[in-house]
C-alpha positions as a printed NumPy array, in Angstrom:
array([[126.794,  66.548, 108.438],
       [130.467,  67.002, 109.216],
       [131.279,  69.266, 106.207],
       [127.951,  71.624, 107.931],
       [128.45 ,  73.312, 111.499],
       [125.968,  75.265, 113.278],
       [124.389,  76.491, 109.8  ],
       [127.931,  77.342, 107.387],
       [129.686,  75.624, 105.129],
       [132.845,  73.766, 105.06 ],
       [134.701,  75.592, 103.322],
       [133.159,  79.013, 104.977],
       [134.735,  77.204, 109.307],
       [138.022,  77.11 , 107.265],
       [138.814,  80.557, 105.486],
       [142.796,  80.039, 105.461],
       [141.633,  77.918, 102.129],
       [139.639,  80.724, 100.101],
       [141.071,  82.5  ,  97.798],
       [138.583,  86.11 ,  98.947],
       [140.333,  88.379,  96.452],
       [137.495,  90.166,  94.714],
       [134.719,  88.543,  96.624],
       [133.263,  89.508, 100.743],
       [131.137,  87.091, 101.183],
       [131.864,  83.159, 101.57 ],
       [129.278,  81.347,  99.067],
       [126.887,  79.522, 101.627],
       [123.635,  77.746, 100.387],
       [122.336,  78.147, 103.215],
       [122.609,  82.849, 103.074],
       [119.73 ,  84.834, 101.55 ],
       [119.582,  86.335,  98.511],
       [118.876,  89.925,  97.666],
       [118.149,  91.838,  94.542],
       [119.997,  94.892,  93.612],
       [116.47 ,  97.047,  93.758],
       [115.323,  95.593,  97.254],
       [118.785,  95.944,  98.383],
       [119.024,  99.665,  96.861],
       [115.823, 100.714,  98.476],
       [117.094,  99.242, 102.244],
       [120.198, 101.605, 101.651],
       [117.858, 104.381, 100.861],
       [116.014, 103.421, 103.847],
       [118.28 , 103.473, 106.006],
       [119.724, 106.693, 105.529],
       [123.545, 104.772, 104.495],
       [123.677, 106.846, 101.552],
       [123.562, 110.562, 103.876],
       [126.052, 109.16 , 105.598],
       [128.414, 108.263, 102.747],
       [127.731, 111.137, 101.379],
       [128.601, 113.752, 104.344],
       [132.272, 111.244, 105.055],
       [132.848, 112.112, 101.526],
       [132.532, 116.133, 101.393],
       [134.506, 116.582, 105.178],
       [137.088, 113.709, 103.369],
       [137.166, 116.431, 101.164],
       [138.067, 119.478, 103.373],
       [140.055, 118.283, 106.146],
       [142.392, 116.722, 102.937],
       [142.459, 120.282, 101.48 ],
       [143.099, 121.895, 104.849],
       [145.677, 119.34 , 105.141],
       [147.249, 120.483, 101.958],
       [146.297, 124.914, 102.517],
       [149.913, 125.227, 104.743],
       [153.059, 126.659, 102.766],
       [155.99 , 125.254, 102.896],
       [159.096, 127.254, 105.193],
       [159.802, 130.718, 102.945],
       [156.977, 130.168, 100.14 ],
       [155.54 , 132.618,  99.614],
       [151.6  , 131.978, 100.527],
       [150.757, 134.536,  97.107],
       [152.078, 132.485,  95.355],
       [150.744, 129.135,  96.895],
       [146.914, 129.879,  96.363],
       [147.533, 130.872,  93.483],
       [149.454, 127.694,  92.329],
       [146.81 , 125.322,  94.332],
       [144.204, 127.155,  92.742],
       [144.43 , 126.512,  89.208],
       [144.117, 122.319,  89.807],
       [141.282, 123.135,  92.026],
       [139.495, 124.555,  89.458],
       [139.97 , 122.726,  86.047],
       [139.157, 120.002,  88.427],
       [135.781, 121.528,  89.387],
       [134.863, 122.377,  85.839],
       [135.609, 118.491,  85.396],
       [133.002, 117.737,  87.616],
       [130.678, 120.24 ,  86.52 ],
       [131.131, 118.516,  82.862],
       [131.046, 115.709,  83.88 ],
       [126.887, 116.196,  85.105],
       [126.312, 115.451,  81.117],
       [128.137, 111.927,  80.838],
       [125.823, 110.162,  82.209],
       [122.181, 109.566,  82.467],
       [120.529, 111.447,  85.459],
       [117.029, 109.281,  84.672],
       [118.569, 105.476,  85.282],
       [117.3  , 104.769,  87.541],
       [114.089, 106.617,  87.981],
       [110.756, 105.059,  88.155],
       [107.542, 105.603,  87.394],
       [106.363, 104.195,  91.186],
       [108.526, 107.931,  92.332],
       [105.854, 109.743,  90.28 ],
       [103.24 , 107.619,  92.299],
       [104.318, 109.299,  95.516],
       [103.683, 112.784,  97.635],
       [105.981, 115.278,  96.203],
       [107.865, 116.859,  99.087],
       [107.017, 120.235,  99.826],
       [109.335, 122.762,  98.588],
       [109.918, 125.385, 100.985],
       [111.489, 123.2  , 103.73 ],
       [112.74 , 119.621, 101.329],
       [113.727, 120.503,  98.266],
       [114.811, 124.266,  98.216],
       [115.947, 124.033, 102.326],
       [118.77 , 126.038, 103.658],
       [122.179, 127.697, 102.032],
       [124.12 , 124.409, 104.124],
       [121.612, 122.15 , 101.919],
       [124.239, 123.227,  98.95 ],
       [127.686, 122.197,  98.74 ],
       [129.69 , 121.95 ,  95.883],
       [129.839, 117.976,  95.098],
       [133.907, 116.79 ,  95.639],
       [133.835, 113.956,  93.586],
       [131.885, 113.594,  90.076],
       [131.312, 110.113,  91.273],
       [129.98 , 112.261,  94.318],
       [128.264, 114.385,  92.086],
       [126.331, 110.752,  90.608],
       [125.356, 110.324,  93.506],
       [123.633, 112.847,  94.38 ],
       [122.507, 113.583,  90.994],
       [120.586, 109.858,  90.397],
       [119.341, 110.01 ,  94.132],
       [116.979, 113.575,  94.062],
       [115.953, 113.359,  90.672],
       [114.325, 110.044,  92.448],
       [113.493, 111.956,  95.209],
       [112.132, 114.755,  93.809],
       [110.945, 113.826,  90.075],
       [107.773, 115.434,  91.3  ],
       [108.886, 118.699,  91.669],
       [111.112, 118.341,  88.758],
       [108.048, 117.812,  86.069],
       [106.447, 120.761,  87.706],
       [109.009, 123.296,  87.624],
       [109.54 , 121.955,  84.162],
       [105.534, 122.761,  82.937],
       [106.22 , 126.006,  83.919],
       [109.13 , 126.836,  81.891],
       [107.12 , 125.447,  79.193],
       [104.217, 128.083,  80.011],
       [107.077, 130.312,  80.581],
       [108.607, 130.16 ,  77.215],
       [104.859, 130.094,  75.774],
       [103.843, 133.239,  77.186],
       [107.163, 135.064,  75.995],
       [106.059, 133.135,  71.846],
       [102.581, 134.003,  72.143],
       [102.288, 132.796,  68.447],
       [103.694, 129.708,  69.446],
       [101.102, 129.76 ,  72.298],
       [ 98.664, 130.573,  69.274],
       [ 99.334, 127.53 ,  67.121],
       [ 99.416, 125.141,  70.313],
       [ 95.526, 126.48 ,  70.899],
       [ 94.872, 126.685,  66.907],
       [ 95.134, 122.551,  67.526],
       [ 93.658, 121.563,  70.313],
       [ 90.909, 123.382,  68.654],
       [ 90.915, 121.498,  65.711],
       [ 90.478, 118.011,  67.502],
       [ 88.266, 119.339,  69.423],
       [ 86.236, 119.541,  66.611],
       [ 87.105, 116.927,  65.196],
       [ 85.685, 115.307,  68.161],
       [ 82.795, 116.655,  68.101],
       [ 81.893, 116.456,  64.099],
       [ 82.463, 112.231,  64.752],
       [ 80.28 , 111.99 ,  67.713],
       [ 77.978, 114.625,  65.329],
       [ 77.955, 113.099,  61.828],
       [ 78.679, 109.589,  63.38 ],
       [ 81.905, 109.155,  61.645],
       [ 82.002, 106.199,  63.679],
       [ 79.961, 104.154,  61.328],
       [ 82.55 , 105.592,  57.94 ],
       [ 86.068, 104.25 ,  59.152],
       [ 87.604, 104.973,  56.402],
       [ 86.136, 108.741,  55.948],
       [ 87.252, 108.895,  59.193],
       [ 91.32 , 108.127,  59.02 ],
       [ 91.443, 110.13 ,  55.739],
       [ 89.805, 113.022,  58.159],
       [ 92.196, 111.828,  60.88 ],
       [ 95.556, 111.838,  58.68 ],
       [ 94.411, 115.33 ,  57.714],
       [ 93.672, 116.975,  60.815],
       [ 97.431, 115.094,  61.588],
       [ 99.091, 116.899,  58.581],
       [ 97.782, 120.54 ,  59.189],
       [ 98.691, 120.248,  63.247],
       [101.964, 119.064,  62.736],
       [102.047, 122.472,  60.217],
       [100.946, 124.625,  62.523],
       [103.223, 123.426,  65.275],
       [106.679, 123.518,  63.505],
       [105.163, 127.148,  61.795],
       [104.693, 128.575,  65.582],
       [108.22 , 127.138,  66.109],
       [105.91 , 124.721,  68.718],
       [109.033, 122.476,  69.23 ],
       [112.046, 126.208,  69.593],
       [109.648, 126.513,  72.417],
       [109.278, 123.268,  73.696],
       [113.235, 122.503,  73.231],
       [114.202, 126.189,  75.105],
       [111.652, 125.144,  78.223],
       [113.416, 121.196,  78.375],
       [117.481, 122.898,  78.15 ],
       [116.432, 125.123,  80.905],
       [114.276, 123.148,  82.771],
       [117.287, 120.159,  82.603],
       [119.862, 122.088,  83.638],
       [118.64 , 123.247,  86.836],
       [117.544, 119.596,  86.834],
       [121.35 , 118.473,  86.507],
       [122.515, 121.488,  88.939],
       [120.115, 122.053,  91.899],
       [120.89 , 118.2  ,  91.937],
       [124.383, 117.575,  92.385],
       [124.826, 119.9  ,  94.594],
       [121.709, 119.56 ,  96.516],
       [123.154, 117.663,  99.519],
       [121.169, 114.172, 100.488],
       [119.361, 115.26 , 103.302],
       [117.776, 111.497, 105.662],
       [114.238, 111.194, 104.226],
       [111.563, 111.357, 107.451],
       [110.524, 108.098, 106.897],
       [107.72 , 106.713, 109.225],
       [108.993, 103.229, 110.91 ],
       [107.584,  99.92 , 109.481],
       [104.821,  98.907, 111.389],
       [101.919,  96.836, 111.473],
       [ 98.35 ,  97.617, 111.595],
       [ 98.25 ,  97.67 , 114.328],
       [101.042,  99.911, 115.151],
       [103.867,  97.421, 116.938],
       [107.534,  97.77 , 115.366],
       [107.873,  95.14 , 112.864],
       [112.521,  95.864, 111.435],
       [114.343,  98.493, 111.533],
       [117.775,  98.665, 110.659],
       [120.877,  96.92 , 111.819],
       [123.93 ,  97.887, 113.155],
       [125.631,  95.277, 112.531],
       [124.226,  95.437, 108.335],
       [125.934,  99.213, 108.784],
       [128.978,  97.657, 108.488],
       [128.947,  95.509, 106.051],
       [127.702,  97.567, 103.425],
       [131.408,  99.525, 103.541],
       [132.377,  95.43 , 102.339],
       [130.254,  95.735, 100.091],
       [129.372,  98.901,  98.162]])
């Protein structure tokens, strides 16, 4: 028992002998291990992501205002023109970096099961809810988090863009309706003539129906309509998620069935998160 003092290991009681390079906490056999998804869920529920996003924007704004003053005897027009070029290049690089990572990396099937956020108040928001990302890391954070929050809204936009593409391309719409009619007729004929008792004939007719469907969709340029809708919805999703600030999610406090509060975010953990990240 001499090696353990008040639940802390002996190595923790002697911090001078520990090489702290590359580590934050001292190994402790009594400590609890938290999985990465659970830790990310706690960070998201505690509102730390919104604080991190707002702090990054504020620091960028302060840095830009501190370097905006020109030196003595230097024309302000010349200084503004010189500083505009790297700023423009930086913003172009941030926009290009949006297409260098997978925005669906942290998306799961559970995100589509929750209720979609309101369109006007939460999804679109006001003009103050948008700002240009200060860096590529902030853009990545916004995109991955907003795609996780608004996945059902983005899916609805994709369906809307598909409908608009088919409306603008009536031949593709006619091809889609024809394919649906072919398969509906195949199902009706299979039930009427009892093709389940003749599996060879059913497989042959199904193969013929698949070939006819592929030919109709190809000849009607249906794939082009879907590709246009996919590209447009992807661009809208990336731009909206990158420019949309991380606003606090309205969460109901965790309560038991009797209504008593069970837990909440600890201020001590708020102080530890920057060290862990």
